[in-house]
Tab-separated table of C-alpha atoms in Angstrom:
chain	number	residue	atom	x	y	z
A	1	MET	CA	-32.781	0.164	14.500
A	2	LYS	CA	-30.955	1.247	17.601
A	3	ILE	CA	-27.520	0.200	18.819
A	4	ASP	CA	-25.725	-0.008	21.608
A	5	LEU	CA	-22.877	2.491	21.400
A	6	ALA	CA	-21.729	2.109	24.902
A	7	PHE	CA	-18.683	-0.167	23.550
A	8	LEU	CA	-16.786	2.623	22.012
A	9	ASN	CA	-15.778	4.519	25.351
A	10	GLU	CA	-13.297	1.272	25.327
A	11	LEU	CA	-11.748	2.017	22.307
A	12	GLY	CA	-11.297	5.752	23.419
A	13	ILE	CA	-14.387	7.002	20.888
A	14	ASN	CA	-16.286	10.023	22.566
A	15	ASP	CA	-19.263	11.968	20.913
A	16	LYS	CA	-16.755	14.408	19.701
A	17	ASN	CA	-12.687	13.755	19.099
A	18	ALA	CA	-9.805	15.174	18.040
A	19	GLY	CA	-8.614	13.825	14.598
A	20	VAL	CA	-5.088	14.955	14.633
A	21	TYR	CA	-2.077	12.903	16.523
A	22	CYS	CA	1.680	13.597	16.281
A	23	GLY	CA	2.293	12.741	20.060
A	24	GLN	CA	-0.217	14.539	21.132
A	25	TRP	CA	-3.896	15.187	20.202
A	26	LEU	CA	-4.925	18.433	18.397
A	27	GLN	CA	-8.137	19.853	18.085
A	28	SER	CA	-7.934	23.491	16.784
A	29	PRO	CA	-11.322	25.405	17.652
A	30	ASN	CA	-11.914	26.651	14.422
A	31	ALA	CA	-11.454	22.957	12.444
A	32	PRO	CA	-14.558	21.594	10.737
A	33	LEU	CA	-16.329	19.062	12.252
A	34	LEU	CA	-16.720	15.554	10.580
A	35	GLU	CA	-19.790	13.410	11.155
A	36	SER	CA	-19.204	9.751	11.139
A	37	VAL	CA	-22.544	7.991	10.137
A	38	SER	CA	-23.452	4.307	10.107
A	39	PRO	CA	-25.071	2.825	6.967
A	40	ILE	CA	-26.696	0.255	9.144
A	41	ASN	CA	-29.480	2.531	10.576
A	42	GLY	CA	-28.089	6.054	9.080
A	43	GLU	CA	-27.494	7.601	12.480
A	44	THR	CA	-24.403	9.574	13.359
A	45	ILE	CA	-22.247	7.776	15.378
A	46	ALA	CA	-19.774	10.413	16.674
A	47	SER	CA	-17.712	13.450	15.484
A	48	VAL	CA	-14.505	13.976	14.490
A	49	TYR	CA	-12.584	17.597	14.368
A	50	GLN	CA	-10.368	17.400	11.520
A	51	ALA	CA	-6.906	18.512	10.570
A	52	THR	CA	-5.812	22.472	9.426
A	53	PRO	CA	-3.273	23.593	7.821
A	54	GLU	CA	-1.553	24.565	10.639
A	55	ASP	CA	-2.135	20.884	11.969
A	56	TYR	CA	-0.304	19.450	9.317
A	57	GLU	CA	2.981	21.326	9.748
A	58	LEU	CA	3.015	20.016	13.129
A	59	VAL	CA	2.311	16.585	12.146
A	60	ILE	CA	5.287	16.735	9.759
A	61	GLN	CA	7.309	18.600	12.033
A	62	LYS	CA	6.999	15.716	14.609
A	63	ALA	CA	7.455	12.983	12.076
A	64	GLN	CA	10.721	14.428	11.074
A	65	GLN	CA	11.922	14.514	14.035
A	66	ALA	CA	11.079	10.812	15.314
A	67	PHE	CA	12.350	9.849	12.211
A	68	LYS	CA	15.951	10.632	12.998
A	69	ILE	CA	15.722	8.279	16.316
A	70	TRP	CA	13.239	5.291	14.904
A	71	ARG	CA	15.919	4.940	11.768
A	72	ASN	CA	18.781	4.091	14.146
A	73	ILE	CA	16.914	1.880	16.318
A	74	PRO	CA	18.247	-1.890	15.128
A	75	ALA	CA	15.512	-3.839	12.965
A	76	PRO	CA	14.710	-6.577	15.027
A	77	GLN	CA	13.891	-3.852	18.395
A	78	ARG	CA	11.540	-2.381	15.472
A	79	GLY	CA	9.960	-5.782	14.992
A	80	GLU	CA	9.579	-5.930	18.774
A	81	THR	CA	7.353	-2.874	18.951
A	82	VAL	CA	5.346	-3.846	16.103
A	83	ARG	CA	4.875	-7.354	17.476
A	84	LEU	CA	3.742	-5.624	21.061
A	85	ILE	CA	1.022	-3.460	18.493
A	86	GLY	CA	-0.231	-6.977	17.260
A	87	ALA	CA	-0.380	-8.041	20.641
A	88	GLU	CA	-2.785	-4.927	21.991
A	89	LEU	CA	-4.654	-5.621	18.977
A	90	ARG	CA	-5.775	-8.974	19.903
A	91	LYS	CA	-7.264	-7.468	22.899
A	92	TYR	CA	-9.499	-5.340	21.393
A	93	LYS	CA	-9.839	-7.731	18.241
A	94	HIS	CA	-13.870	-7.659	18.866
A	95	LEU	CA	-14.554	-4.104	19.961
A	96	LEU	CA	-12.398	-3.017	16.991
A	97	GLY	CA	-14.047	-5.596	14.613
A	98	LYS	CA	-17.499	-4.330	16.159
A	99	LEU	CA	-16.648	-0.343	15.400
A	100	VAL	CA	-15.805	-1.145	11.589
A	101	THR	CA	-19.018	-2.881	11.164
A	102	LEU	CA	-20.693	-0.004	12.735
A	103	GLU	CA	-18.856	2.207	10.699
A	104	MET	CA	-18.259	0.809	7.478
A	105	GLY	CA	-21.243	-1.819	7.169
A	106	LYS	CA	-19.278	-5.049	6.931
A	107	LEU	CA	-20.759	-8.231	8.907
A	108	LEU	CA	-19.335	-8.877	11.966
A	109	PRO	CA	-17.350	-11.557	10.954
A	110	GLU	CA	-15.408	-9.566	8.276
A	111	GLY	CA	-14.899	-6.832	10.537
A	112	GLU	CA	-13.063	-9.157	12.953
A	113	GLY	CA	-11.449	-10.631	10.510
A	114	GLU	CA	-10.016	-7.393	8.991
A	115	VAL	CA	-8.281	-7.044	12.515
A	116	GLN	CA	-7.290	-10.610	12.784
A	117	GLU	CA	-5.432	-9.793	8.984
A	118	MET	CA	-3.905	-6.570	11.184
A	119	ILE	CA	-2.746	-8.810	13.902
A	120	ASP	CA	-1.129	-11.300	11.148
A	121	ILE	CA	0.543	-8.631	9.433
A	122	ALA	CA	2.280	-7.828	13.194
A	123	ASP	CA	3.430	-11.252	13.617
A	124	PHE	CA	4.950	-11.197	9.804
A	125	ALA	CA	6.122	-7.797	10.116
A	126	LEU	CA	8.105	-9.044	13.335
A	127	GLY	CA	9.881	-11.877	11.456
A	128	LEU	CA	10.663	-9.724	8.513
A	129	SER	CA	12.496	-7.283	10.782
A	130	ARG	CA	15.376	-9.670	10.879
A	131	GLN	CA	15.199	-10.510	6.993
A	132	LEU	CA	16.005	-6.974	5.637
A	133	TYR	CA	18.545	-8.895	3.092
A	134	GLY	CA	21.194	-7.266	0.825
A	135	LEU	CA	23.025	-8.632	-1.638
A	136	THR	CA	26.708	-9.612	-2.158
A	137	ILE	CA	27.848	-9.207	-5.791
A	138	ALA	CA	31.012	-10.459	-7.496
A	139	SER	CA	33.400	-7.550	-8.211
A	140	GLU	CA	35.567	-7.237	-11.883
A	141	ARG	CA	38.115	-5.651	-9.862
A	142	GLU	CA	40.474	-7.651	-7.430
A	143	ASN	CA	40.395	-6.657	-3.662
A	144	HIS	CA	37.135	-5.311	-4.439
A	145	ARG	CA	33.680	-6.275	-2.493
A	146	LEU	CA	30.608	-5.062	-3.899
A	147	TYR	CA	27.087	-5.081	-2.076
A	148	GLU	CA	23.893	-3.371	-2.069
A	149	GLN	CA	21.939	-2.666	1.590
A	150	TRP	CA	19.035	-1.055	2.117
A	151	HIS	CA	17.931	1.832	4.690
A	152	PRO	CA	14.857	3.521	6.027
A	153	LEU	CA	13.383	5.820	3.914
A	154	GLY	CA	11.857	8.659	5.726
A	155	ILE	CA	7.975	9.863	6.060
A	156	VAL	CA	5.468	7.655	4.354
A	157	GLY	CA	1.867	8.796	3.623
A	158	VAL	CA	-0.889	6.561	3.976
A	159	ILE	CA	-3.978	7.583	2.490
A	160	THR	CA	-6.424	4.356	2.884
A	161	ALA	CA	-10.269	3.996	1.527
A	162	PHE	CA	-13.353	2.805	3.460
A	163	ASN	CA	-13.826	-0.638	2.659
A	164	PHE	CA	-10.820	-1.660	4.393
A	165	PRO	CA	-10.380	1.192	7.104
A	166	VAL	CA	-7.755	-0.475	9.187
A	167	ALA	CA	-5.997	-3.364	7.593
A	168	VAL	CA	-4.830	-1.560	4.299
A	169	TRP	CA	-3.189	0.786	7.490
A	170	SER	CA	-1.463	-2.090	8.910
A	171	TRP	CA	-0.064	-3.395	5.667
A	172	ASN	CA	1.342	-0.104	5.197
A	173	ALA	CA	2.654	1.420	8.429
A	174	LEU	CA	3.464	-1.740	10.138
A	175	ILE	CA	6.207	-2.673	7.312
A	176	ALA	CA	7.084	0.661	7.144
A	177	ALA	CA	7.860	0.677	10.911
A	178	ILE	CA	10.414	-2.258	10.781
A	179	ALA	CA	11.997	-0.793	7.972
A	180	GLY	CA	12.505	2.310	9.897
A	181	ASP	CA	10.329	4.795	8.523
A	182	VAL	CA	7.702	6.883	10.243
A	183	VAL	CA	3.915	7.042	9.172
A	184	ILE	CA	1.562	9.660	8.361
A	185	TRP	CA	-2.202	8.159	8.038
A	186	LYS	CA	-5.007	10.153	6.374
A	187	PRO	CA	-7.637	7.708	6.696
A	188	SER	CA	-11.106	7.787	4.490
A	189	SER	CA	-13.387	10.506	5.639
A	190	VAL	CA	-16.012	8.140	5.600
A	191	THR	CA	-13.968	5.843	8.355
A	192	PRO	CA	-12.379	8.265	10.700
A	193	LEU	CA	-13.515	6.592	14.017
A	194	THR	CA	-11.724	3.310	13.288
A	195	ALA	CA	-8.891	5.255	12.485
A	196	ILE	CA	-8.678	7.155	15.949
A	197	ALA	CA	-8.950	3.495	17.742
A	198	VAL	CA	-5.988	2.310	15.895
A	199	GLN	CA	-4.105	5.282	16.930
A	200	LYS	CA	-5.106	5.231	20.497
A	201	ILE	CA	-4.096	1.398	20.452
A	202	ALA	CA	-0.788	2.031	18.852
A	203	ASN	CA	0.253	5.118	20.985
A	204	LYS	CA	-0.285	2.812	24.202
A	205	VAL	CA	2.408	0.358	23.000
A	206	LEU	CA	4.789	3.347	21.933
A	207	LYS	CA	4.399	5.208	25.231
A	208	GLU	CA	4.950	1.709	27.366
A	209	GLN	CA	8.280	1.743	25.451
A	210	GLY	CA	9.354	4.757	25.981
A	211	LEU	CA	9.779	5.598	22.246
A	212	PRO	CA	9.536	8.674	20.298
A	213	GLU	CA	6.294	10.634	19.781
A	214	GLY	CA	5.440	10.993	15.828
A	215	ILE	CA	6.364	7.540	14.791
A	216	PHE	CA	2.271	6.551	13.827
A	217	ASN	CA	0.520	9.926	13.177
A	218	LEU	CA	-3.167	10.741	12.264
A	219	LEU	CA	-4.392	13.473	9.687
A	220	ILE	CA	-7.926	13.306	9.699
A	221	GLY	CA	-9.041	15.954	6.875
A	222	GLN	CA	-10.427	16.876	3.527
A	223	GLY	CA	-8.232	15.348	0.607
A	224	SER	CA	-8.818	18.960	-1.003
A	225	THR	CA	-6.904	20.698	1.385
A	226	ILE	CA	-5.003	17.824	3.902
A	227	GLY	CA	-4.706	15.385	1.183
A	228	GLN	CA	-3.308	17.807	-1.446
A	229	LYS	CA	-0.189	18.867	1.068
A	230	LEU	CA	0.586	15.186	1.600
A	231	LEU	CA	0.767	14.890	-2.175
A	232	ASP	CA	2.708	17.770	-3.017
A	233	ASP	CA	5.055	17.692	-0.080
A	234	PRO	CA	8.728	16.560	-0.947
A	235	ARG	CA	9.419	15.623	2.871
A	236	VAL	CA	7.334	12.646	2.260
A	237	PRO	CA	9.205	10.654	-0.355
A	238	LEU	CA	6.360	7.829	-0.475
A	239	ILE	CA	2.867	8.016	-0.556
A	240	SER	CA	0.688	4.936	-0.451
A	241	PHE	CA	-2.226	5.509	-1.932
A	242	THR	CA	-5.548	3.286	-1.597
A	243	GLY	CA	-8.644	4.046	-3.631
A	244	SER	CA	-10.384	4.645	-6.910
A	245	ILE	CA	-8.689	4.810	-10.657
A	246	PRO	CA	-9.182	8.163	-10.969
A	247	MET	CA	-7.810	9.401	-7.574
A	248	GLY	CA	-5.097	7.276	-7.943
A	249	ARG	CA	-4.183	9.056	-11.491
A	250	GLN	CA	-4.325	12.130	-10.023
A	251	VAL	CA	-2.209	11.049	-7.173
A	252	ALA	CA	0.500	9.196	-9.084
A	253	GLU	CA	0.608	12.997	-10.937
A	254	GLN	CA	1.045	15.215	-8.370
A	255	VAL	CA	3.930	12.747	-6.515
A	256	ALA	CA	5.505	12.324	-9.871
A	257	LYS	CA	5.878	16.020	-10.222
A	258	ARG	CA	8.225	15.977	-7.272
A	259	LEU	CA	10.045	12.810	-8.260
A	260	GLY	CA	8.162	11.161	-4.814
A	261	LYS	CA	7.490	7.445	-4.875
A	262	THR	CA	4.329	5.891	-4.835
A	263	ILE	CA	2.686	2.490	-4.089
A	264	LEU	CA	-0.934	2.203	-6.114
A	265	GLU	CA	-3.653	-0.156	-5.143
A	266	LEU	CA	-6.636	0.854	-7.325
A	267	GLY	CA	-9.729	-0.583	-8.879
A	268	GLY	CA	-10.330	-4.017	-9.715
A	269	ASN	CA	-12.818	-5.715	-12.056
A	270	ASN	CA	-12.058	-9.217	-11.292
A	271	ALA	CA	-13.335	-12.046	-13.271
A	272	ILE	CA	-13.608	-16.068	-12.769
A	273	ILE	CA	-13.542	-18.285	-15.625
A	274	ILE	CA	-15.676	-21.138	-15.111
A	275	THR	CA	-14.882	-24.183	-17.703
A	276	GLU	CA	-16.692	-27.166	-18.536
A	277	ASN	CA	-14.584	-28.699	-16.040
A	278	ALA	CA	-14.685	-26.824	-13.251
A	279	ASN	CA	-16.736	-28.162	-9.911
A	280	LEU	CA	-19.774	-25.662	-10.157
A	281	ASP	CA	-20.596	-26.653	-5.926
A	282	MET	CA	-17.028	-25.045	-5.666
A	283	VAL	CA	-17.686	-22.338	-7.815
A	284	ILE	CA	-21.282	-21.689	-6.409
A	285	ARG	CA	-19.324	-20.969	-2.627
A	286	ALA	CA	-16.446	-18.807	-4.103
A	287	VAL	CA	-19.214	-16.729	-6.436
A	288	LEU	CA	-21.417	-16.262	-3.248
A	289	PHE	CA	-18.731	-14.738	-1.071
A	290	GLY	CA	-16.398	-12.758	-4.014
A	291	ALA	CA	-19.387	-11.049	-5.193
A	292	VAL	CA	-21.920	-10.766	-2.313
A	293	GLY	CA	-19.004	-10.415	0.721
A	294	THR	CA	-18.571	-7.023	1.885
A	295	SER	CA	-21.533	-6.051	-0.274
A	296	GLY	CA	-19.400	-6.023	-3.272
A	297	GLN	CA	-17.246	-2.881	-1.602
A	298	ARG	CA	-13.847	-5.184	-2.109
A	299	CYS	CA	-11.194	-4.410	-4.799
A	300	THR	CA	-11.209	-8.360	-5.273
A	301	THR	CA	-14.682	-8.673	-5.544
A	302	THR	CA	-15.834	-10.669	-8.281
A	303	ARG	CA	-17.263	-8.285	-10.841
A	304	ARG	CA	-17.278	-10.910	-13.861
A	305	LEU	CA	-17.910	-14.660	-14.763
A	306	ILE	CA	-17.106	-15.987	-17.765
A	307	ILE	CA	-18.767	-19.049	-18.398
A	308	HIS	CA	-18.226	-22.357	-20.647
A	309	ASP	CA	-21.742	-22.160	-22.662
A	310	SER	CA	-22.207	-26.279	-21.936
A	311	VAL	CA	-22.477	-25.070	-18.230
A	312	TYR	CA	-23.740	-21.809	-18.713
A	313	ASP	CA	-27.548	-22.318	-18.083
A	314	THR	CA	-26.873	-25.160	-15.436
A	315	PHE	CA	-24.685	-22.626	-13.382
A	316	ILE	CA	-27.040	-19.728	-13.868
A	317	LYS	CA	-30.074	-21.484	-12.189
A	318	LYS	CA	-27.863	-22.436	-9.185
A	319	LEU	CA	-26.045	-19.210	-9.081
A	320	ILE	CA	-29.987	-17.608	-8.798
A	321	SER	CA	-30.962	-20.032	-6.737
A	322	ALA	CA	-28.150	-19.594	-3.919
A	323	TYR	CA	-28.634	-15.475	-4.696
A	324	LYS	CA	-32.081	-16.044	-3.364
A	325	GLN	CA	-30.733	-17.245	0.155
A	326	VAL	CA	-28.575	-14.315	1.099
A	327	LYS	CA	-30.207	-12.907	3.667
A	328	ILE	CA	-29.307	-9.103	4.017
A	329	GLY	CA	-29.668	-6.974	7.351
A	330	ASN	CA	-27.873	-6.172	10.185
A	331	PRO	CA	-24.432	-6.854	9.811
A	332	LEU	CA	-24.198	-6.969	13.587
A	333	GLU	CA	-26.623	-9.767	13.680
A	334	SER	CA	-25.200	-13.319	13.335
A	335	ASN	CA	-27.770	-15.047	10.636
A	336	ILE	CA	-26.952	-12.561	7.996
A	337	ILE	CA	-25.258	-12.470	5.225
A	338	MET	CA	-24.872	-9.209	3.194
A	339	GLY	CA	-24.849	-5.801	5.024
A	340	PRO	CA	-25.658	-2.620	3.467
A	341	LEU	CA	-23.423	-0.188	0.904
A	342	VAL	CA	-21.532	2.260	2.960
A	343	LYS	CA	-23.374	5.338	1.993
A	344	LYS	CA	-26.128	6.847	-0.080
A	345	GLY	CA	-24.090	7.530	-2.915
A	346	ALA	CA	-23.124	4.031	-3.539
A	347	VAL	CA	-26.412	2.835	-4.179
A	348	ASN	CA	-26.934	5.959	-6.537
A	349	ASP	CA	-23.867	4.538	-8.502
A	350	MET	CA	-25.316	1.192	-8.453
A	351	LEU	CA	-28.927	2.088	-10.079
A	352	ALA	CA	-27.075	4.354	-12.481
A	353	ALA	CA	-25.097	1.118	-13.412
A	354	LEU	CA	-27.783	-1.021	-13.942
A	355	GLU	CA	-29.760	1.561	-16.023
A	356	LYS	CA	-26.463	2.056	-17.951
A	357	LEU	CA	-26.347	-1.689	-18.614
A	358	LYS	CA	-29.883	-1.930	-19.896
A	359	THR	CA	-29.262	0.906	-22.397
A	360	GLU	CA	-26.440	-1.162	-23.795
A	361	GLY	CA	-28.415	-4.087	-23.880
A	362	GLY	CA	-28.109	-5.836	-20.945
A	363	LYS	CA	-29.975	-7.909	-18.716
A	364	ILE	CA	-30.711	-7.973	-15.282
A	365	LEU	CA	-31.142	-11.695	-14.213
A	366	TYR	CA	-31.945	-11.411	-10.311
A	367	GLY	CA	-31.636	-8.212	-8.000
A	368	GLY	CA	-30.610	-5.020	-8.275
A	369	GLU	CA	-33.464	-3.243	-5.815
A	370	VAL	CA	-33.394	-0.886	-3.215
A	371	LEU	CA	-35.228	-2.589	0.073
A	372	GLU	CA	-37.328	-0.501	2.108
A	373	GLY	CA	-39.032	-0.699	5.390
A	374	LYS	CA	-38.016	0.631	8.953
A	375	GLU	CA	-35.242	-1.922	8.910
A	376	TYR	CA	-33.608	-0.447	5.580
A	377	LYS	CA	-34.552	2.771	6.862
A	378	SER	CA	-30.820	4.062	6.041
A	379	GLY	CA	-31.252	3.604	2.506
A	380	CYS	CA	-28.194	1.642	2.122
A	381	TYR	CA	-29.122	-1.827	1.649
A	382	VAL	CA	-29.832	-3.540	-2.014
A	383	THR	CA	-30.306	-6.937	-3.250
A	384	PRO	CA	-27.337	-8.009	-4.724
A	385	CYS	CA	-27.831	-8.081	-8.953
A	386	ILE	CA	-26.632	-10.773	-11.278
A	387	ALA	CA	-26.858	-9.219	-14.872
A	388	GLU	CA	-26.556	-10.945	-18.405
A	389	ALA	CA	-23.670	-8.718	-20.548
A	390	GLU	CA	-21.274	-8.667	-23.036
A	391	ASN	CA	-17.971	-8.062	-22.144
A	392	ASN	CA	-17.373	-5.311	-24.373
A	393	TYR	CA	-20.413	-2.831	-22.977
A	394	GLU	CA	-18.890	0.017	-21.356
A	395	ILE	CA	-20.491	-0.875	-18.395
A	396	VAL	CA	-18.766	-3.885	-17.991
A	397	GLN	CA	-15.299	-2.456	-18.771
A	398	HIS	CA	-15.938	0.256	-15.896
A	399	GLU	CA	-15.838	-0.927	-11.797
A	400	THR	CA	-18.848	-0.303	-10.250
A	401	PHE	CA	-18.355	-0.526	-6.475
A	402	ALA	CA	-21.437	-2.529	-5.654
A	403	PRO	CA	-22.629	-6.198	-5.652
A	404	ILE	CA	-23.165	-6.577	-9.556
A	405	LEU	CA	-21.970	-9.453	-11.033
A	406	TYR	CA	-21.661	-9.588	-15.036
A	407	VAL	CA	-22.202	-13.216	-16.261
A	408	THR	CA	-21.254	-13.949	-20.323
A	409	LYS	CA	-20.542	-17.262	-21.786
A	410	TYR	CA	-17.709	-18.789	-24.436
A	411	SER	CA	-16.391	-21.015	-26.341
A	412	SER	CA	-12.839	-21.509	-26.104
A	413	LEU	CA	-10.378	-21.108	-23.515
A	414	ASP	CA	-8.174	-18.884	-25.579
A	415	GLU	CA	-11.812	-16.682	-26.128
A	416	ALA	CA	-12.299	-16.827	-22.514
A	417	ILE	CA	-8.928	-15.408	-21.509
A	418	GLN	CA	-9.057	-12.673	-24.173
A	419	MET	CA	-12.493	-11.370	-22.261
A	420	HIS	CA	-10.948	-11.835	-19.166
A	421	ASN	CA	-8.267	-9.539	-19.653
A	422	ASP	CA	-9.620	-7.095	-22.133
A	423	VAL	CA	-10.760	-4.947	-19.632
A	424	PRO	CA	-8.437	-1.702	-17.925
A	425	GLN	CA	-8.097	-3.121	-14.555
A	426	GLY	CA	-5.734	-6.338	-13.665
A	427	LEU	CA	-5.849	-7.233	-10.153
A	428	SER	CA	-7.358	-10.558	-9.213
A	429	SER	CA	-8.367	-13.361	-11.437
A	430	ALA	CA	-9.299	-16.940	-11.249
A	431	ILE	CA	-10.594	-19.708	-13.096
A	432	PHE	CA	-12.013	-23.310	-11.841
A	433	SER	CA	-10.947	-26.407	-13.622
A	434	SER	CA	-9.825	-29.711	-12.864
A	435	ASN	CA	-8.177	-29.783	-16.566
A	436	LEU	CA	-4.234	-29.256	-16.178
A	437	HIS	CA	-3.847	-27.969	-19.517
A	438	GLU	CA	-6.340	-25.120	-18.747
A	439	VAL	CA	-5.264	-24.447	-15.739
A	440	GLU	CA	-1.396	-24.077	-16.933
A	441	LYS	CA	-2.331	-21.940	-20.004
A	442	PHE	CA	-4.414	-19.418	-17.687
A	443	LEU	CA	-1.259	-19.285	-15.267
A	444	GLY	CA	1.631	-19.074	-18.108
A	445	PRO	CA	2.441	-15.809	-20.245
A	446	GLN	CA	-0.372	-15.652	-22.710
A	447	GLY	CA	-2.827	-16.545	-19.301
A	448	SER	CA	-4.387	-14.340	-16.983
A	449	ASP	CA	-2.782	-10.440	-16.832
A	450	CYS	CA	-3.228	-9.888	-13.453
A	451	GLY	CA	-1.160	-9.552	-9.977
A	452	ILE	CA	-3.235	-12.149	-8.571
A	453	ALA	CA	-3.783	-15.693	-10.391
A	454	ASN	CA	-5.947	-18.087	-8.435
A	455	VAL	CA	-7.140	-21.662	-9.375
A	456	ASN	CA	-10.515	-23.243	-8.013
A	457	ILE	CA	-10.479	-20.646	-5.524
A	458	GLY	CA	-11.989	-16.671	-6.013
A	459	THR	CA	-11.156	-13.881	-6.459
A	460	SER	CA	-11.625	-12.552	-3.038
A	461	GLY	CA	-9.659	-12.924	-0.078
A	462	ALA	CA	-5.927	-12.824	-0.649
A	463	GLU	CA	-3.096	-14.036	2.481
A	464	ILE	CA	-0.862	-11.779	3.551
A	465	GLY	CA	2.008	-13.727	3.140
A	466	GLY	CA	1.906	-12.589	-1.078
A	467	ALA	CA	2.547	-9.663	-2.026
A	468	PHE	CA	-0.559	-7.509	-2.969
A	469	GLY	CA	-1.435	-5.579	-6.183
A	470	GLY	CA	-2.210	-5.602	-9.642
A	471	GLU	CA	-1.390	-4.493	-13.157
A	472	LYS	CA	-2.729	-2.022	-15.762
A	473	ASP	CA	-4.841	0.742	-14.328
A	474	THR	CA	-4.885	-1.134	-11.183
A	475	GLY	CA	-1.514	0.937	-10.503
A	476	GLY	CA	0.878	-1.888	-9.931
A	477	GLY	CA	1.689	-1.189	-6.508
A	478	ARG	CA	2.691	-3.999	-4.288
A	479	GLU	CA	1.820	-4.442	-0.439
A	480	SER	CA	1.494	-6.779	2.698
A	481	GLY	CA	3.861	-9.729	1.769
A	482	SER	CA	7.079	-11.464	0.278
A	483	ASP	CA	9.555	-8.592	-1.099
A	484	ALA	CA	7.001	-5.595	-0.894
A	485	TRP	CA	9.162	-4.307	1.858
A	486	LYS	CA	11.547	-2.988	-0.625
A	487	GLY	CA	8.798	-0.332	-1.465
A	488	TYR	CA	9.473	1.167	1.969
A	489	MET	CA	13.167	1.828	1.797
A	490	ARG	CA	16.160	3.226	-0.253
A	491	ARG	CA	18.567	1.021	-1.953
A	492	GLN	CA	22.485	1.771	-1.838
A	493	THR	CA	25.251	-0.235	-3.757
A	494	VAL	CA	28.268	-0.162	-1.725
A	495	THR	CA	31.824	-0.820	-3.102
A	496	ILE	CA	34.805	-1.074	-0.753
A	497	ASN	CA	38.344	-1.041	-1.875
A	498	TRP	CA	40.655	-3.345	0.730
A	499	GLY	CA	43.416	-3.366	-1.819
A	500	ASP	CA	46.584	-0.855	-1.829
A	501	LYS	CA	45.689	-0.110	-5.849
A	502	LEU	CA	43.072	1.823	-7.716
A	503	PRO	CA	41.943	-0.087	-10.877
A	504	LEU	CA	38.764	1.485	-12.802
A	505	ALA	CA	36.101	-0.635	-13.819
A	506	GLN	CA	35.709	-1.524	-17.477
A	507	GLY	CA	39.268	-1.918	-17.159
A	508	ILE	CA	39.743	1.624	-18.091
A	509	LYS	CA	43.357	3.317	-17.559
A	510	PHE	CA	43.418	7.029	-16.654
A	511	GLY	CA	47.044	8.314	-16.976
A	512	ASP	CA	49.979	7.017	-15.082
A	513	PHE	CA	50.650	9.125	-12.217
């Protein structure tokens, strides 16, 4: 299938593009060239010159210079800049969403929805720029005032994954910006073009505002070189990393060696508990979006169903019937429900997981096949899979980033919650029930151990107003809403003695001078 690429010109994307920005675009003649290949048809979209070690140093220096200016601009003024970035994103919502779909493979409505999420974050950050509150605390000493305040942290390194190639940047960069930080973005090498397009949109606003170069910076390069430099650099006090659990462990270890800070958003192994009191029609819709949406490539994708034995057979029949109606194909077309996986390697991972499932005693109930034909020539199209499995299978304990849904039965709610929590990951969770006792137990301290817990909605599709993140192997980080802004700032405790005596805390007496 041939795709018209003329729209890329409106986003500033050329056949060959510089992949480094720090107030100016850098393109070293000896830089390695990276090709961006669309999973829709397997064809190259465009190429990018990657960062060299010399480029990296220039970006760091520009960011340091910009921070000295940006940190002193009042937070509401920083918020106005972010608002204008959101307004500019609105102008390019369709085009940028289309590029997300072209480069990553998610449905066009999902691509546009991801850009809308960036716009929403800009609006949220604008309001937040007037709410960076500290605390006033009662001092034990007379004529003393004790309080907390928050200051900008410095350079924030943002390393994003392919599955949300632009939204996750906004969660971090726009919140960090109103906090007074500057950002260096290292996007996934699978989706470099979307990063270049976003950088150019932000550049336009900064230039019009007469702001310093180096507030938002871009480094497209190999993780083993450029990524490693970010992790090891003490000039970058915070690294926000979104990606796999094994890579997250490496990031945490490397940054901890220099006592830096991390925000980690790693894997999920998200489950829905379906009780005998569930509205099964609602559950079908939630599972279909949660397990099939983005071709199973969200960190909040529904990967496990824990179903009460009294409704198990009825629900599985309904679910298979719904899966058979999923139309798979070009995600730029309006009638498609599921597009391709991001690359052939992801297809191979899916097939290997299904082979592992069979060796452990599991059973494929539907799907799990690679599609063939000229419309599927990229080799990245599969049928979504429903598989019967036990929760303790090794493959079920592992997150495979593909549309595989494991189903199992339970008899008591305590058993269901135990199975739900008995995985290493702890991102998103859900229960479907009209029974208040079941719902409250799931939400209580003996219930879900995840960072996100939902009732009568699926595991996928979080709102920006709540802090996003998970527990256990998911990393423990929080991004986006609530008080997640605190992760991008440094806390300072202040004591002011406005009297004419110097009493010590805890009533200590230290001589008589």
